Coordinates of N, CA and C in Angstrom, one line a residue:
Chain A
X1 N 0.8 -1.2 0.0 CA 0.0 0.0 0.0 C 0.9 1.2 0.0
X2 N 0.7 2.1 -1.0 CA 1.5 3.3 -1.0 C 1.0 4.5 -0.1
X3 N 1.7 5.6 -0.1 CA 1.4 6.6 0.8 C 0.0 7.2 0.5
X4 N -0.3 7.4 -0.8 CA -1.6 7.9 -1.1 C -2.7 7.0 -0.7
X5 N -2.6 5.7 -0.9 CA -3.6 4.7 -0.5 C -3.7 4.8 1.1
X6 N -2.6 4.9 1.8 CA -2.7 5.0 3.3 C -3.4 6.2 3.7
X7 N -3.2 7.3 2.9 CA -3.8 8.6 3.2 C -5.3 8.5 3.0
X8 N -5.7 7.9 1.8 CA -7.2 7.8 1.5 C -7.9 6.9 2.6
X9 N -7.2 5.8 2.9 CA -7.8 4.9 3.9 C -7.9 5.6 5.3
X10 N -6.9 6.4 5.6 CA -6.9 7.1 6.9 C -8.1 8.1 6.9
X11 N -8.3 8.8 5.8 CA -9.4 9.8 5.7 C -10.8 9.1 5.8
X12 N -10.8 8.0 5.2 CA -12.1 7.2 5.2 C -12.4 6.7 6.6
X13 N -11.4 6.2 7.3 CA -11.5 5.8 8.7 C -12.0 7.0 9.6
X14 N -11.3 8.1 9.4 CA -11.6 9.3 10.2 C -13.0 9.8 10.0
X15 N -13.5 9.7 8.7 CA -14.8 10.2 8.4 C -15.9 9.3 9.1
X16 N -15.6 8.0 9.1 CA -16.5 7.0 9.7 C -16.5 7.2 11.2
X17 N -15.3 7.4 11.8 CA -15.2 7.5 13.2 C -15.9 8.8 13.7
X18 N -15.9 9.8 12.9 CA -16.5 11.1 13.3 C -18.1 10.9 13.4
X19 N -18.6 10.0 12.6 CA -20.1 9.8 12.6 C -20.5 8.6 13.5
X20 N -19.6 7.9 14.1 CA -20.0 6.7 14.8 C -20.3 7.1 16.3
X21 N -21.2 6.4 16.9 CA -21.5 6.6 18.3 C -20.3 6.2 19.1
X22 N -19.6 7.2 19.6 CA -18.3 6.9 20.2 C -18.4 6.3 21.6
X23 N -19.6 6.0 22.1 CA -19.7 5.3 23.3 C -19.9 3.8 23.1
X24 N -20.2 3.4 21.9 CA -20.5 2.0 21.6 C -19.2 1.2 21.8
X25 N -19.4 0.0 22.3 CA -18.3 -1.0 22.4 C -17.9 -1.5 21.0
X26 N -16.7 -1.8 20.7 CA -16.3 -2.2 19.3 C -16.9 -3.5 18.9
X27 N -17.5 -3.5 17.8 CA -18.2 -4.7 17.3 C -17.1 -5.8 17.0
X28 N -17.4 -7.0 17.4 CA -16.6 -8.2 17.0 C -15.1 -8.1 17.5
X29 N -14.9 -7.3 18.5 CA -13.5 -7.2 19.0 C -13.2 -8.5 19.8
X30 N -12.0 -9.1 19.6 CA -11.6 -10.3 20.3 C -10.2 -10.0 20.9
X31 N -9.9 -10.7 22.0 CA -8.6 -10.6 22.6 C -7.6 -11.4 21.8
X32 N -6.5 -10.7 21.6 CA -5.4 -11.4 20.8 C -4.9 -12.6 21.6
X33 N -4.7 -13.7 20.8 CA -4.1 -14.9 21.4 C -2.6 -15.0 21.1
X34 N -2.2 -14.1 20.3 CA -0.8 -14.2 19.8 C 0.0 -13.0 20.3
X35 N 1.0 -13.2 21.2 CA 1.8 -12.1 21.7 C 2.7 -11.7 20.6
X36 N 3.1 -10.4 20.6 CA 4.1 -9.9 19.6 C 5.4 -10.7 19.7
X37 N 6.0 -11.0 18.6 CA 7.2 -11.8 18.5 C 8.3 -11.2 19.4
X38 N 8.6 -10.0 19.2 CA 9.7 -9.3 20.0 C 9.2 -7.9 20.4
X39 N 8.5 -7.9 21.5 CA 7.9 -6.6 21.9 C 8.9 -5.5 22.0
X40 N 8.5 -4.3 21.5 CA 9.4 -3.1 21.6 C 9.0 -2.2 22.7
X41 N 10.0 -1.4 23.1 CA 9.7 -0.4 24.1 C 10.1 0.9 23.5
X42 N 9.3 1.9 23.8 CA 9.6 3.3 23.3 C 10.8 3.9 24.0
X43 N 11.7 4.4 23.2 CA 12.9 5.1 23.7 C 13.0 6.4 22.9
X44 N 12.8 7.5 23.6 CA 12.9 8.8 22.9 C 14.3 9.3 22.7
X45 N 14.5 9.9 21.6 CA 15.8 10.5 21.3 C 15.7 11.9 20.8
X46 N 16.6 12.8 21.3 CA 16.5 14.2 20.8 C 17.6 14.3 19.7
X47 N 17.3 14.7 18.5 CA 18.2 14.8 17.5 C 18.1 16.2 16.9
X48 N 19.3 16.9 16.8 CA 19.3 18.2 16.2 C 18.5 18.3 14.9
X49 N 17.8 19.3 14.8 CA 16.9 19.5 13.6 C 17.7 19.4 12.3
X50 N 19.0 20.0 12.3 CA 19.8 19.9 11.1 C 20.2 18.5 10.7
X51 N 20.5 17.7 11.8 CA 20.9 16.3 11.5 C 19.6 15.5 11.1
X52 N 18.5 15.9 11.6 CA 17.2 15.1 11.3 C 16.9 15.3 9.8
X53 N 17.3 16.5 9.3 CA 17.1 16.7 7.8 C 17.9 15.7 7.0
X54 N 19.1 15.5 7.5 CA 20.0 14.5 6.8 C 19.4 13.1 6.9
X55 N 18.8 12.8 8.1 CA 18.2 11.5 8.3 C 17.0 11.3 7.3
X56 N 16.2 12.4 7.2 CA 15.1 12.3 6.3 C 15.5 12.1 4.9
X57 N 16.6 12.8 4.5 CA 17.0 12.7 3.1 C 17.5 11.3 2.8
X58 N 18.3 10.7 3.7 CA 18.8 9.4 3.5 C 17.6 8.4 3.5
X59 N 16.7 8.6 4.4 CA 15.5 7.7 4.5 C 14.7 7.7 3.2
X60 N 14.6 8.9 2.6 CA 13.8 9.1 1.4 C 14.5 8.4 0.3
X61 N 15.9 8.5 0.2 CA 16.7 7.9 -0.8 C 16.6 6.3 -0.7
X62 N 16.4 5.8 0.5 CA 16.3 4.4 0.7 C 14.8 3.9 0.7
X63 N 13.9 4.8 0.4 CA 12.5 4.5 0.4 C 12.0 3.9 1.7
X64 N 12.4 4.5 2.8 CA 12.0 4.0 4.1 C 11.6 5.3 4.9
X65 N 11.2 5.0 6.1 CA 10.9 6.2 7.0 C 12.1 6.5 7.9
X66 N 12.1 7.7 8.4 CA 13.2 8.1 9.3 C 13.2 7.2 10.5
X67 N 12.1 6.9 11.1 CA 12.1 6.1 12.3 C 12.6 4.7 12.0
X68 N 12.2 4.1 10.9 CA 12.7 2.8 10.5 C 14.2 2.8 10.3
X69 N 14.7 3.9 9.7 CA 16.1 4.0 9.4 C 16.9 4.1 10.7
X70 N 16.5 5.0 11.6 CA 17.2 5.2 12.9 C 17.2 3.9 13.7
X71 N 16.1 3.2 13.7 CA 16.0 1.9 14.4 C 17.0 0.9 13.8
X72 N 17.0 0.9 12.5 CA 17.9 -0.1 11.8 C 19.4 0.2 12.2
X73 N 19.7 1.6 12.1 CA 21.1 2.0 12.4 C 21.5 1.5 13.9
X74 N 20.6 1.8 14.8 CA 20.9 1.4 16.2 C 21.1 -0.1 16.3
X75 N 20.2 -0.8 15.7 CA 20.3 -2.3 15.8 C 21.5 -2.8 15.2
X76 N 21.9 -2.2 14.0 CA 23.1 -2.7 13.3 C 24.3 -2.4 14.1
X77 N 24.3 -1.2 14.8 CA 25.5 -0.9 15.6 C 25.6 -1.8 16.8
X78 N 24.4 -2.1 17.4 CA 24.5 -3.1 18.5 C 25.0 -4.5 18.1
X79 N 24.6 -4.9 16.9 CA 25.1 -6.2 16.4 C 26.6 -6.1 16.2
X80 N 27.0 -4.9 15.6 CA 28.5 -4.8 15.4 C 29.3 -4.8 16.7
X81 N 28.7 -4.1 17.7 CA 29.4 -4.1 19.0 C 29.5 -5.6 19.6
X82 N 28.4 -6.3 19.4 CA 28.4 -7.7 19.8 C 29.5 -8.5 19.1
X83 N 29.6 -8.3 17.8 CA 30.6 -9.0 16.9 C 32.0 -8.6 17.4
X84 N 32.1 -7.3 17.8 CA 33.4 -6.8 18.2 C 33.9 -7.5 19.5
X85 N 32.9 -7.8 20.4 CA 33.3 -8.5 21.6 C 33.7 -9.9 21.2
X86 N 33.0 -10.5 20.3 CA 33.4 -11.9 19.9 C 34.8 -11.9 19.3
X87 N 35.1 -10.9 18.4 CA 36.4 -10.8 17.8 C 37.5 -10.6 18.8
X88 N 37.2 -9.8 19.8 CA 38.2 -9.6 20.9 C 38.5 -10.9 21.7
X89 N 37.4 -11.6 21.9 CA 37.6 -12.9 22.6 C 38.5 -13.9 21.8
X90 N 38.2 -13.9 20.5 CA 39.0 -14.8 19.6 C 40.4 -14.4 19.6
X91 N 40.7 -13.1 19.5 CA 42.1 -12.6 19.4 C 42.8 -12.9 20.7
X92 N 42.1 -12.8 21.9 CA 42.7 -13.1 23.2 C 43.1 -14.6 23.2
X93 N 42.2 -15.5 22.7 CA 42.4 -16.9 22.7 C 43.6 -17.2 21.9
X94 N 43.8 -16.6 20.7 CA 44.9 -16.8 19.8 C 46.2 -16.4 20.5
X95 N 46.1 -15.2 21.1 CA 47.3 -14.6 21.8 C 47.8 -15.6 22.9
X96 N 46.8 -16.0 23.7 CA 47.1 -16.9 24.8 C 47.8 -18.2 24.3
X97 N 47.2 -18.7 23.2 CA 47.8 -20.0 22.6 C 49.2 -19.8 22.1
X98 N 49.4 -18.6 21.5 CA 50.8 -18.3 21.0 C 51.8 -18.2 22.1
X99 N 51.3 -17.5 23.2 CA 52.2 -17.4 24.4 C 52.6 -18.7 25.0
X100 N 51.6 -19.6 25.0 CA 51.8 -21.0 25.6 C 52.8 -21.7 24.7
X101 N 52.7 -21.6 23.3 CA 53.5 -22.2 22.4 C 55.0 -21.7 22.5
X102 N 55.1 -20.4 22.6 CA 56.4 -19.8 22.8 C 57.1 -20.2 24.1
X103 N 56.3 -20.3 25.1 CA 56.8 -20.7 26.4 C 57.3 -22.2 26.4
X104 N 56.5 -23.0 25.6 CA 56.9 -24.4 25.5 C 58.2 -24.5 24.7
X105 N 58.3 -23.8 23.6 CA 59.6 -23.8 22.8 C 60.8 -23.3 23.7
X106 N 60.6 -22.3 24.4 CA 61.6 -21.8 25.3 C 62.0 -22.8 26.3
X107 N 61.0 -23.5 26.9 CA 61.2 -24.5 27.9 C 62.1 -25.6 27.3
X108 N 61.7 -26.1 26.1 CA 62.5 -27.2 25.4 C 63.9 -26.8 25.1
X109 N 64.1 -25.5 24.7 CA 65.4 -25.0 24.4 C 66.3 -25.1 25.6
X110 N 65.7 -24.6 26.7 CA 66.4 -24.5 28.0 C 66.8 -25.9 28.5
X111 N 65.9 -26.9 28.2 CA 66.3 -28.2 28.7 C 67.1 -29.0 27.7
Chain B
X1 N -8.7 -14.6 -0.3 CA -8.6 -14.7 1.2 C -9.8 -13.9 1.8
X2 N -10.4 -14.5 2.7 CA -11.6 -13.9 3.3 C -11.2 -12.9 4.4
X3 N -11.8 -11.6 4.3 CA -11.7 -10.7 5.3 C -13.1 -10.2 5.7
X4 N -13.5 -10.6 6.9 CA -14.9 -10.3 7.3 C -14.9 -10.0 8.8
X5 N -16.0 -10.2 9.4 CA -16.2 -9.8 10.8 C -15.3 -10.6 11.7
X6 N -14.9 -11.8 11.3 CA -14.1 -12.6 12.2 C -12.7 -13.0 11.7
X7 N -12.5 -12.8 10.4 CA -11.2 -13.2 9.8 C -10.6 -12.0 9.0
X8 N -9.2 -12.1 8.9 CA -8.5 -11.2 8.0 C -7.6 -12.0 7.1
X9 N -7.8 -12.0 5.9 CA -7.1 -12.8 4.9 C -7.2 -14.3 5.4
X10 N -8.3 -14.7 5.9 CA -8.5 -16.1 6.3 C -8.0 -16.4 7.7
X11 N -7.3 -15.5 8.4 CA -6.8 -15.7 9.7 C -7.8 -15.2 10.7
X12 N -8.1 -16.0 11.7 CA -9.0 -15.4 12.8 C -8.3 -14.2 13.5
X13 N -9.1 -13.2 13.7 CA -8.5 -11.9 14.3 C -7.7 -12.2 15.5
X14 N -8.1 -13.1 16.4 CA -7.4 -13.3 17.6 C -6.0 -14.0 17.3
X15 N -5.8 -14.5 16.1 CA -4.5 -15.2 15.8 C -3.7 -14.3 14.8
X16 N -4.1 -13.1 14.5 CA -3.3 -12.3 13.6 C -1.9 -12.0 14.1
X17 N -0.9 -12.2 13.3 CA 0.5 -11.8 13.8 C 0.7 -10.3 13.6
X18 N 0.9 -9.6 14.7 CA 1.1 -8.2 14.7 C 2.4 -8.0 15.5
X19 N 3.5 -7.8 14.8 CA 4.8 -7.8 15.5 C 5.5 -6.4 15.4
X20 N 5.3 -5.7 14.3 CA 6.0 -4.5 14.0 C 5.1 -3.5 13.2
X21 N 5.2 -2.2 13.6 CA 4.3 -1.2 13.0 C 5.3 -0.1 12.4
X22 N 5.0 0.3 11.2 CA 5.8 1.4 10.6 C 4.8 2.5 10.2
X23 N 5.2 3.7 10.5 CA 4.4 4.9 10.2 C 5.2 5.8 9.2
X24 N 4.5 6.1 8.2 CA 5.1 7.1 7.2 C 5.0 8.5 7.8
X25 N 5.8 9.4 7.2 CA 5.9 10.7 7.7 C 4.5 11.4 7.7
X26 N 3.7 11.1 6.6 CA 2.4 11.7 6.5 C 1.4 11.2 7.5
X27 N 1.5 9.9 7.8 CA 0.6 9.3 8.9 C 1.0 9.8 10.2
X28 N 2.3 10.0 10.5 CA 2.8 10.5 11.8 C 2.2 11.9 12.0
X29 N 2.3 12.7 11.0 CA 1.8 14.1 11.1 C 0.3 14.1 11.3
X30 N -0.4 13.1 10.7 CA -1.8 13.0 10.8 C -2.3 12.7 12.2
X31 N -1.7 11.7 12.8 CA -2.1 11.3 14.2 C -1.6 12.3 15.2
X32 N -0.6 13.0 14.9 CA -0.1 14.0 15.9 C -0.9 15.3 15.9
X33 N -1.7 15.5 14.9 CA -2.4 16.8 14.7 C -3.9 16.7 14.8
X34 N -4.4 15.7 15.6 CA -5.8 15.5 15.7 C -6.5 16.7 16.3
X35 N -5.8 17.4 17.3 CA -6.4 18.5 18.0 C -6.6 19.7 17.0
X36 N -5.8 19.7 15.9 CA -6.0 20.8 15.0 C -7.3 20.6 14.1
X37 N -7.7 19.3 14.0 CA -8.9 19.0 13.2 C -10.2 19.0 14.1
X38 N -10.0 18.6 15.3 CA -11.2 18.3 16.1 C -11.3 19.2 17.4
X39 N -10.3 20.0 17.6 CA -10.4 20.9 18.8 C -9.4 20.5 19.9
X40 N -9.2 21.4 20.8 CA -8.2 21.3 21.8 C -8.3 20.1 22.7
X41 N -9.6 19.6 22.9 CA -9.8 18.5 23.8 C -9.4 17.1 23.2
X42 N -9.2 17.1 21.8 CA -8.9 15.9 21.2 C -7.4 15.5 21.5
X43 N -7.2 14.3 21.7 CA -5.9 13.8 22.1 C -5.0 13.6 20.9
X44 N -3.8 14.2 20.9 CA -2.8 14.0 19.8 C -2.0 12.8 20.2
X45 N -1.8 11.9 19.2 CA -1.2 10.7 19.4 C 0.2 10.7 18.8
X46 N 1.2 10.3 19.6 CA 2.6 10.1 19.1 C 2.6 8.7 18.5
X47 N 3.3 8.5 17.4 CA 3.3 7.2 16.7 C 3.9 6.1 17.6
X48 N 4.8 6.5 18.5 CA 5.5 5.5 19.4 C 4.4 5.0 20.4
X49 N 3.5 5.9 20.8 CA 2.5 5.4 21.7 C 1.5 4.5 21.0
X50 N 1.2 4.8 19.8 CA 0.3 4.0 19.0 C 0.9 2.6 18.8
X51 N 2.2 2.6 18.5 CA 2.9 1.3 18.3 C 2.9 0.5 19.6
X52 N 3.1 1.1 20.7 CA 3.1 0.4 22.0 C 1.7 -0.2 22.2
X53 N 0.7 0.6 21.9 CA -0.7 0.1 22.1 C -1.0 -1.1 21.2
X54 N -0.5 -1.0 20.0 CA -0.8 -2.1 19.0 C 0.0 -3.4 19.4
X55 N 1.1 -3.2 20.1 CA 1.9 -4.4 20.5 C 1.6 -4.8 22.0
X56 N 0.6 -4.3 22.5 CA 0.2 -4.6 23.9 C -0.2 -6.1 23.9
X57 N 0.3 -6.9 24.9 CA -0.1 -8.3 24.9 C -1.6 -8.6 25.2
X58 N -2.2 -7.6 25.8 CA -3.6 -7.7 26.1 C -4.5 -7.0 25.1
X59 N -4.0 -6.7 23.9 CA -4.7 -6.0 22.9 C -6.0 -6.7 22.4
X60 N -6.9 -5.9 22.0 CA -8.1 -6.4 21.4 C -8.0 -6.1 19.9
X61 N -8.5 -7.0 19.0 CA -8.4 -6.8 17.6 C -9.8 -6.9 17.0
X62 N -10.2 -5.9 16.2 CA -11.5 -5.9 15.6 C -11.4 -5.6 14.1
X63 N -12.4 -6.0 13.4 CA -12.4 -5.6 11.9 C -12.8 -4.2 11.8
X64 N -12.3 -3.5 10.8 CA -12.7 -2.1 10.5 C -13.8 -2.2 9.5
X65 N -15.0 -2.4 10.1 CA -16.2 -2.5 9.2 C -16.6 -1.2 8.6
X66 N -17.2 -1.1 7.4 CA -17.7 -2.3 6.7 C -16.7 -2.9 5.7
X67 N -15.6 -2.2 5.4 CA -14.7 -2.6 4.2 C -13.7 -3.7 4.6
X68 N -13.3 -3.7 5.9 CA -12.4 -4.7 6.4 C -11.0 -4.7 5.7
X69 N -10.7 -3.5 5.2 CA -9.3 -3.4 4.6 C -8.3 -3.3 5.7
X70 N -8.7 -2.6 6.8 CA -7.8 -2.5 8.0 C -8.3 -3.3 9.1
X71 N -7.5 -3.4 10.2 CA -8.0 -3.9 11.5 C -7.8 -2.8 12.5
X72 N -8.7 -2.8 13.5 CA -8.6 -1.9 14.6 C -8.0 -2.7 15.8
X73 N -7.0 -2.0 16.4 CA -6.4 -2.7 17.6 C -6.6 -1.7 18.8
X74 N -7.1 -2.2 19.9 CA -7.2 -1.4 21.1 C -6.3 -2.0 22.1
X75 N -5.4 -1.1 22.6 CA -4.4 -1.5 23.5 C -3.9 -0.4 24.4
X76 N -3.1 -0.7 25.3 CA -2.6 0.3 26.3 C -1.2 0.8 25.9
X77 N -0.9 2.1 25.9 CA 0.4 2.6 25.8 C 0.9 3.1 27.1
X78 N 1.9 2.4 27.7 CA 2.4 2.8 29.1 C 3.1 4.2 29.0
X79 N 3.6 4.6 27.8 CA 4.3 5.8 27.7 C 3.4 7.0 27.5
X80 N 2.2 6.8 27.0 CA 1.3 7.9 26.8 C 0.8 8.5 28.1
X81 N 0.6 9.8 28.1 CA 0.1 10.5 29.4 C -1.3 9.9 29.7
X82 N -1.5 9.6 31.0 CA -2.8 9.0 31.4 C -4.0 10.0 31.3
X83 N -5.2 9.5 31.2 CA -6.4 10.3 31.3 C -6.5 10.8 32.7
X84 N -6.3 9.9 33.6 CA -6.4 10.3 35.0 C -5.1 10.0 35.7
X85 N -4.7 10.9 36.6 CA -3.4 10.7 37.2 C -3.4 9.4 38.0
X86 N -2.3 8.7 37.8 CA -2.1 7.4 38.5 C -2.4 6.2 37.6
X87 N -3.1 6.4 36.5 CA -3.4 5.3 35.6 C -2.1 4.9 34.8
X88 N -1.9 3.7 34.5 CA -0.7 3.3 33.7 C -0.8 3.6 32.3
X89 N -0.6 4.8 31.9 CA -0.6 5.1 30.5 C -2.1 5.4 30.0
X90 N -2.3 5.2 28.7 CA -3.6 5.5 28.1 C -4.0 4.4 27.1
X91 N -5.3 4.1 27.0 CA -5.7 3.1 26.1 C -6.0 3.8 24.7
X92 N -5.4 3.3 23.7 CA -5.6 3.9 22.4 C -6.2 2.9 21.4
X93 N -6.7 3.5 20.3 CA -7.2 2.6 19.2 C -6.4 2.9 18.0
X94 N -5.9 1.9 17.3 CA -5.0 2.1 16.2 C -5.5 1.3 15.0
X95 N -5.4 1.9 13.9 CA -5.8 1.2 12.6 C -4.6 0.8 11.8
X96 N -4.6 -0.5 11.4 CA -3.4 -1.0 10.7 C -3.8 -1.7 9.5
X97 N -2.9 -1.7 8.5 CA -3.0 -2.6 7.3 C -1.7 -3.3 7.1
X98 N -1.8 -4.6 6.7 CA -0.6 -5.4 6.6 C 0.3 -5.0 5.4
X99 N 1.6 -5.2 5.6 CA 2.4 -4.9 4.4 C 2.4 -6.1 3.4
X100 N 1.9 -7.2 3.8 CA 1.8 -8.3 2.9 C 0.5 -9.1 3.2
X101 N 0.1 -9.8 2.2 CA -1.1 -10.6 2.3 C -0.8 -12.1 2.0
X102 N -1.2 -13.0 2.9 CA -1.7 -12.8 4.2 C -0.7 -12.1 5.1
X103 N -1.1 -11.5 6.2 CA -0.1 -10.8 7.1 C 0.8 -11.8 7.8
X104 N 2.1 -11.3 7.9 CA 3.1 -12.2 8.5 C 3.7 -11.5 9.8
X105 N 3.2 -10.3 10.1 CA 3.7 -9.6 11.3 C 4.0 -8.1 11.1
X106 N 4.3 -7.7 9.9 CA 4.7 -6.3 9.6 C 3.5 -5.5 9.1
X107 N 3.2 -4.4 9.7 CA 2.0 -3.6 9.4 C 2.3 -2.1 9.2
X108 N 1.5 -1.5 8.4 CA 1.5 0.0 8.3 C 0.5 0.6 9.3
X109 N 1.0 1.6 10.0 CA 0.1 2.4 10.8 C -0.7 3.3 9.9
X110 N -2.1 3.3 10.0 CA -2.9 4.2 9.2 C -3.5 5.4 10.0
X111 N -4.0 5.1 11.2 CA -4.5 6.1 12.0 C -4.5 5.7 13.5
X112 N -4.8 6.6 14.3 CA -4.8 6.3 15.8 C -5.5 7.4 16.5
X113 N -6.2 7.0 17.6 CA -6.8 8.1 18.4 C -7.0 7.5 19.8
X114 N -7.4 8.3 20.7 CA -7.7 7.8 22.1 C -8.9 6.8 22.0
X115 N -8.9 5.7 22.7 CA -10.0 4.8 22.7 C -11.2 5.5 23.4
X116 N -12.4 5.3 22.8 CA -13.6 5.9 23.4 C -14.0 5.1 24.6
X117 N -15.0 5.5 25.3 CA -15.4 4.9 26.6 C -15.8 3.4 26.3
X118 N -16.5 3.2 25.2 CA -16.9 1.8 24.9 C -15.7 0.9 24.7
X119 N -14.7 1.4 23.9 CA -13.4 0.7 23.7 C -12.7 0.4 25.0
X120 N -12.7 1.4 25.9 CA -12.0 1.2 27.2 C -12.7 0.2 28.1
X121 N -14.0 0.3 28.1 CA -14.8 -0.7 28.9 C -14.5 -2.1 28.4
X122 N -14.5 -2.2 27.1 CA -14.3 -3.6 26.5 C -12.9 -4.1 26.7
X123 N -11.9 -3.2 26.6 CA -10.5 -3.6 26.8 C -10.3 -4.0 28.3
X124 N -11.0 -3.3 29.2 CA -10.7 -3.6 30.6 C -11.4 -4.9 31.1
X125 N -12.4 -5.4 30.3 CA -13.1 -6.6 30.7 C -12.3 -7.8 30.3
X126 N -11.1 -7.9 30.8 CA -10.2 -9.0 30.5 C -10.8 -10.4 30.9
X127 N -11.4 -10.4 32.1 CA -11.8 -11.7 32.7 C -12.9 -12.4 31.8
X128 N -13.5 -11.7 30.9 CA -14.6 -12.3 30.1 C -14.1 -13.0 28.9
X129 N -12.8 -12.7 28.6 CA -12.2 -13.3 27.4 C -11.1 -14.3 27.8
X130 N -10.9 -15.4 27.0 CA -9.8 -16.3 27.4 C -8.4 -15.7 27.2

């Protein structure tokens, strides 16, 4: 559904809501049996207006929304940070193994 | 696929996957500016609050009659300012359309407003629904 279709549907909904008896209980409403897969929590960010213009420009070029772009950037950075921790652990394991190997060689030479 | 009073694209409303909501800039501006259209007493909705309400684990889902193109979700946003001091956020009504058919979890936000008294009464009647 494109932006114009969303706009038309939104106007249609609003026109109907304005004429509906707003005290009536919703017809056919049922309790959801399916919890959201990965519930989100709102976290507000203050971004300078000038930088927000950049975000909007990039989002438009990628045919997405500013909010979706910012969310993706944060999640990508978090994934990268996690990968960084893994790389650090692997580097430490290699360094430790090399130290042990050097120590063994030195020990053999000495004996 | 059938979309009617009980199903959306053949899926019972209570089993619809609703996992992520995206709002376009135009829709964000629309839900934020309700008071400009309906007067100062109308509650302006931040899209983040509407998303929280739509992802509420206790949400109600209803068809948007008569066309059934969208679904209505009634849920609570803990971040929205309460109607009455001390309440845990505010109950909102959010209209969604799926990004794909049948829906797999990703939806567009179309509109949102504060839930009316009937919506709130129905939402709070948890004990009557499984």
